[in-house]
Tab-separated table of C-alpha atoms in Angstrom:
chain	number	residue	atom	x	y	z
A	55	UNK	CA	53.653	-65.518	-13.516
A	56	UNK	CA	52.305	-61.994	-12.794
A	57	UNK	CA	48.662	-61.654	-11.775
A	58	UNK	CA	46.265	-60.734	-14.578
A	59	UNK	CA	45.853	-57.011	-15.002
A	60	UNK	CA	42.565	-55.303	-14.292
A	61	UNK	CA	40.730	-54.216	-17.443
A	62	UNK	CA	39.534	-50.635	-17.824
A	63	UNK	CA	35.840	-51.531	-17.592
A	64	UNK	CA	36.314	-53.381	-14.315
A	65	UNK	CA	38.492	-50.575	-12.925
A	66	UNK	CA	35.721	-48.134	-13.850
A	67	UNK	CA	33.176	-50.242	-11.973
A	68	UNK	CA	35.431	-50.461	-8.898
A	69	UNK	CA	36.084	-46.724	-9.025
A	70	UNK	CA	32.398	-45.890	-9.389
A	71	UNK	CA	31.494	-48.239	-6.520
A	72	UNK	CA	34.097	-46.574	-4.269
A	73	UNK	CA	32.957	-43.117	-5.345
A	74	UNK	CA	29.294	-43.746	-4.574
A	75	UNK	CA	30.042	-45.582	-1.309
A	76	UNK	CA	32.038	-42.562	-0.115
A	77	UNK	CA	29.572	-39.969	-1.400
A	78	UNK	CA	32.129	-38.383	-3.734
A	79	UNK	CA	30.690	-36.652	-6.800
A	80	UNK	CA	32.076	-36.761	-10.311
A	81	UNK	CA	32.487	-32.980	-10.068
A	82	UNK	CA	34.712	-33.387	-6.998
A	83	UNK	CA	36.904	-35.872	-8.850
A	84	UNK	CA	37.137	-33.586	-11.886
A	85	UNK	CA	38.139	-30.688	-9.623
A	86	UNK	CA	40.758	-32.853	-7.888
A	87	UNK	CA	42.568	-33.395	-11.196
A	88	UNK	CA	41.605	-30.036	-12.751
A	89	UNK	CA	39.962	-31.627	-15.793
A	90	UNK	CA	36.586	-31.062	-17.514
A	91	UNK	CA	33.706	-32.913	-15.894
A	92	UNK	CA	32.450	-34.933	-18.875
A	93	UNK	CA	35.987	-35.914	-19.912
A	94	UNK	CA	36.770	-36.976	-16.340
A	95	UNK	CA	33.721	-39.228	-16.095
A	96	UNK	CA	34.485	-40.822	-19.479
A	97	UNK	CA	38.148	-41.328	-18.552
A	98	UNK	CA	37.431	-42.785	-15.131
A	99	UNK	CA	34.891	-45.171	-16.644
A	100	UNK	CA	37.600	-46.378	-19.033
A	101	UNK	CA	37.159	-44.442	-22.283
A	102	UNK	CA	40.383	-42.357	-22.099
A	103	UNK	CA	43.829	-42.924	-20.596
A	104	UNK	CA	44.604	-40.919	-17.458
A	105	UNK	CA	48.050	-39.522	-16.615
A	106	UNK	CA	50.039	-41.197	-13.831
A	107	UNK	CA	49.654	-38.070	-11.703
A	108	UNK	CA	45.873	-37.947	-12.167
A	109	UNK	CA	45.517	-41.701	-11.557
A	110	UNK	CA	47.493	-41.348	-8.315
A	111	UNK	CA	45.321	-38.429	-7.176
A	112	UNK	CA	42.042	-40.206	-7.939
A	113	UNK	CA	43.075	-43.519	-6.388
A	114	UNK	CA	44.385	-41.798	-3.238
A	115	UNK	CA	41.129	-39.856	-2.892
A	116	UNK	CA	39.051	-43.033	-3.205
A	117	UNK	CA	41.400	-45.456	-1.434
A	118	UNK	CA	41.904	-47.621	-4.517
A	119	UNK	CA	44.938	-49.802	-5.138
A	120	UNK	CA	47.704	-49.928	-7.728
A	121	UNK	CA	45.710	-52.253	-10.007
A	122	UNK	CA	43.084	-49.556	-10.584
A	123	UNK	CA	45.787	-46.899	-10.878
A	124	UNK	CA	47.550	-48.916	-13.600
A	125	UNK	CA	44.308	-49.659	-15.463
A	126	UNK	CA	43.374	-45.963	-15.546
A	127	UNK	CA	46.634	-45.194	-17.374
A	128	UNK	CA	46.277	-47.803	-20.126
A	129	UNK	CA	45.011	-46.991	-23.605
A	130	UNK	CA	41.371	-48.051	-23.980
A	131	UNK	CA	39.695	-50.093	-26.658
A	132	UNK	CA	37.079	-47.703	-27.988
A	133	UNK	CA	34.411	-50.078	-29.177
A	134	UNK	CA	30.647	-49.968	-28.628
A	135	UNK	CA	29.384	-51.740	-25.534
A	136	UNK	CA	26.736	-54.371	-26.297
A	137	UNK	CA	23.305	-53.247	-25.172
A	138	UNK	CA	24.385	-49.690	-24.361
A	139	UNK	CA	22.337	-48.147	-27.173
A	140	UNK	CA	19.148	-49.611	-25.695
A	141	UNK	CA	19.667	-47.790	-22.381
A	142	UNK	CA	16.936	-45.093	-22.211
A	143	UNK	CA	19.369	-42.219	-21.587
A	144	UNK	CA	21.745	-43.302	-24.348
A	145	UNK	CA	18.801	-43.824	-26.699
A	146	UNK	CA	17.768	-40.186	-26.111
A	147	UNK	CA	21.281	-39.101	-27.096
A	148	UNK	CA	20.823	-41.023	-30.341
A	149	UNK	CA	17.591	-39.065	-30.831
A	150	UNK	CA	19.548	-35.830	-30.313
A	151	UNK	CA	21.969	-36.897	-33.050
A	152	UNK	CA	18.999	-37.681	-35.290
A	153	UNK	CA	17.676	-34.142	-34.725
A	154	UNK	CA	20.929	-32.128	-34.646
A	155	UNK	CA	23.341	-34.409	-36.537
A	156	UNK	CA	22.728	-32.860	-39.945
A	157	UNK	CA	23.142	-29.336	-38.585
A	158	UNK	CA	26.356	-30.263	-36.773
A	159	UNK	CA	27.705	-31.906	-39.940
A	160	UNK	CA	26.980	-28.754	-41.945
A	161	UNK	CA	28.704	-26.564	-39.363
A	162	UNK	CA	31.755	-28.848	-39.207
A	163	UNK	CA	32.092	-28.844	-42.989
A	164	UNK	CA	31.585	-25.075	-43.189
A	165	UNK	CA	34.227	-24.453	-40.540
A	166	UNK	CA	36.796	-27.137	-41.440
A	167	UNK	CA	36.001	-28.305	-44.961
A	168	UNK	CA	35.356	-31.831	-46.147
A	169	UNK	CA	36.815	-34.082	-43.520
A	170	UNK	CA	36.083	-36.045	-40.434
A	171	UNK	CA	35.645	-34.996	-36.841
A	172	UNK	CA	37.087	-36.804	-33.860
A	173	UNK	CA	34.593	-37.811	-31.199
A	174	UNK	CA	37.521	-38.818	-29.006
A	175	UNK	CA	38.945	-35.289	-28.960
A	176	UNK	CA	35.660	-33.402	-29.157
A	177	UNK	CA	34.452	-31.001	-26.493
A	178	UNK	CA	31.146	-30.867	-24.707
A	179	UNK	CA	30.664	-27.105	-24.212
A	180	UNK	CA	29.042	-25.600	-21.173
A	181	UNK	CA	27.703	-22.089	-21.003
A	182	UNK	CA	27.595	-21.974	-17.241
A	183	UNK	CA	24.024	-23.237	-17.173
A	184	UNK	CA	22.691	-20.382	-19.311
A	185	UNK	CA	21.897	-22.511	-22.350
A	186	UNK	CA	20.781	-26.076	-22.641
A	187	UNK	CA	20.051	-28.356	-25.534
A	188	UNK	CA	18.138	-30.885	-23.451
A	189	UNK	CA	16.445	-31.237	-20.122
A	190	UNK	CA	16.176	-34.285	-17.947
A	191	UNK	CA	13.044	-35.192	-16.084
A	192	UNK	CA	11.910	-38.019	-13.856
A	193	UNK	CA	8.844	-38.298	-16.092
A	194	UNK	CA	9.365	-39.238	-19.767
A	195	UNK	CA	6.281	-37.228	-20.712
A	196	UNK	CA	7.796	-33.949	-19.445
A	197	UNK	CA	11.318	-34.293	-20.878
A	198	UNK	CA	12.162	-32.040	-23.798
A	199	UNK	CA	15.045	-31.238	-26.097
A	200	UNK	CA	14.907	-27.633	-27.168
A	201	UNK	CA	17.414	-24.809	-26.719
A	202	UNK	CA	16.477	-22.429	-23.946
A	203	UNK	CA	18.614	-19.383	-23.159
A	204	UNK	CA	18.848	-17.591	-19.854
A	205	UNK	CA	17.371	-20.462	-17.840
A	206	UNK	CA	18.802	-20.478	-14.328
A	207	UNK	CA	16.951	-23.685	-13.419
A	208	UNK	CA	19.236	-25.910	-15.497
A	209	UNK	CA	21.563	-26.925	-12.669
A	210	UNK	CA	18.652	-28.232	-10.650
A	211	UNK	CA	16.769	-29.810	-13.538
A	212	UNK	CA	18.748	-33.055	-13.641
A	213	UNK	CA	17.411	-35.661	-11.223
């Protein structure tokens, strides 16, 4: 009987442990496979399948075995994780949807008509640090969520 396969969540934990132990950044992994940063993090944590070539590259870079490589390539179950919405960072994203959700819905319907959007195939745009919709702060009392253009401090604002 073959050994049980590694699930995508566990492979994501193993990958993240190896990444942090070796001091490798998510940006370095994204560059290694020439993929967008946010997509790469989501995929490597188990939310998207990764091509065989990309899985090989990532696992070689981090010294991970064939079990992780195989798990990265499998189709994920895209279901909510219990307790995730109570995480402070994730909760703030829910607040952002509360604030901007109606506007985004209007823009989607104006551009594409009455339909549905895919969160799985959506994009998280970056304007090279020139515009931000939210800032991160080590102090909850100083965090904000307002668009600011021309701010060169964005790259260093996340702690």
